[in-house]
Amino acid sequence: KAGVTQTPRYLIKTRGQQVTLSCSPISGHRSVSWYQQTPGQGLQFLFEYFSETQRNKGNFPGRFSGRQFSNSRSEMNVSTLELGDSALYLCASSFTGGGVPLHFGNGTRLTVT
Amino acid sequence: AQTVTQSQPEMSVQEAETVTLSCTYDTSESDYYLFWYKQPPSRQMILVIRQEAYKQQNATENRFSVNFQKAAKSFSLKISDSQLGDAAMYFCAYGPGDDKIIFGKGTRLHILP
């Protein structure tokens, strides 16, 4: 069974630009969560989607948004990029979300210059 | 608000020795899940072990075991017979069952040959 796939693996953007990251969950998983990982803050929860609906949201500004498609694939968008958005963005999927174990992808390393 | 605290940013252990990583959490919930994840340099987060709060018995997975103290809200990870491949960042995580999983800031574990 294929794991969680995140694309691209690396991305370099300039301040003010926008970026879209993609995540394909494990087949059959309906929940997709996104986390931002930085050395100083660790893993911070961005949002969770379940059956195309945002079910949980973290404390990030509105520049961070996401969506989930009917095939459970998810995209995350960051508009008006800031230097502080440089981070590893991790996507994780599970059957139902909540307290069940998450299966993570390899992440997308975003660098904002 | 629920929080997860890992008080040891870095630890080192001699190969074949035993090491214990500490984790405390804060919650008012009675039913939840606790996890330990491992993140090697490859960046992919891997589930090491999972504990259901309603179970008094401590979870064990081969060389990995936990000491779960519900009243003290403590969830430590013991790695026996440490191996070079155990070198990684270890994250303690809390999942309330119907909400997002919250991670601690991690403990970097070095294995000394």
Tab-separated table of C-alpha atoms in Angstrom, chain A residues 9-10 35 37 40-43 45 56 88 90 97-102 104-109, chain B residues 33 35 37 39 42-47 50 89 91 95-105:
chain	number	residue	atom	x	y	z
A	9	ARG	CA	9.685	17.877	-1.606
A	10	TYR	CA	11.448	21.220	-1.808
A	35	TYR	CA	1.426	20.519	10.435
A	37	GLN	CA	7.446	22.132	11.721
A	40	GLY	CA	11.838	26.794	17.433
A	41	GLN	CA	8.163	25.876	17.594
A	42	GLY	CA	8.192	22.166	16.845
A	43	LEU	CA	5.105	20.753	15.141
A	45	PHE	CA	-1.217	22.020	13.874
A	56	ASN	CA	-10.283	21.363	13.066
A	88	LEU	CA	8.842	21.832	6.872
A	90	LEU	CA	3.992	17.780	7.058
A	97	GLY	CA	-8.744	11.517	12.399
A	98	GLY	CA	-8.833	12.493	16.048
A	99	GLY	CA	-6.860	10.262	18.365
A	100	VAL	CA	-5.995	7.503	15.962
A	101	PRO	CA	-2.374	7.241	14.827
A	102	LEU	CA	-1.350	9.505	12.013
A	104	PHE	CA	2.956	11.039	7.827
A	105	GLY	CA	4.421	11.953	4.492
A	106	ASN	CA	8.018	13.054	3.978
A	107	GLY	CA	7.053	16.698	4.055
A	108	THR	CA	7.628	19.705	1.840
A	109	ARG	CA	10.552	21.931	2.781
B	33	TYR	CA	-4.485	8.590	23.380
B	35	PHE	CA	1.886	8.507	21.163
B	37	TYR	CA	6.800	9.349	17.137
B	39	GLN	CA	11.660	11.429	13.090
B	42	SER	CA	14.877	11.361	6.381
B	43	ARG	CA	12.157	13.607	7.913
B	44	GLN	CA	9.376	11.036	7.879
B	45	MET	CA	7.561	10.774	11.179
B	46	ILE	CA	7.163	7.143	12.245
B	47	LEU	CA	4.824	5.933	14.973
B	50	ARG	CA	0.647	4.162	21.228
B	89	MET	CA	14.137	13.234	17.010
B	91	PHE	CA	8.099	13.476	19.692
B	95	GLY	CA	-4.718	12.912	20.993
B	96	PRO	CA	-8.089	13.495	22.670
B	97	GLY	CA	-9.955	11.248	20.313
B	98	ASP	CA	-12.058	13.788	18.510
B	99	ASP	CA	-9.657	16.625	18.028
B	100	LYS	CA	-6.238	17.375	16.674
B	101	ILE	CA	-3.129	15.593	17.886
B	102	ILE	CA	-0.793	17.885	19.812
B	103	PHE	CA	2.951	17.328	19.764
B	104	GLY	CA	5.705	18.204	22.178
B	105	LYS	CA	8.780	20.045	20.907
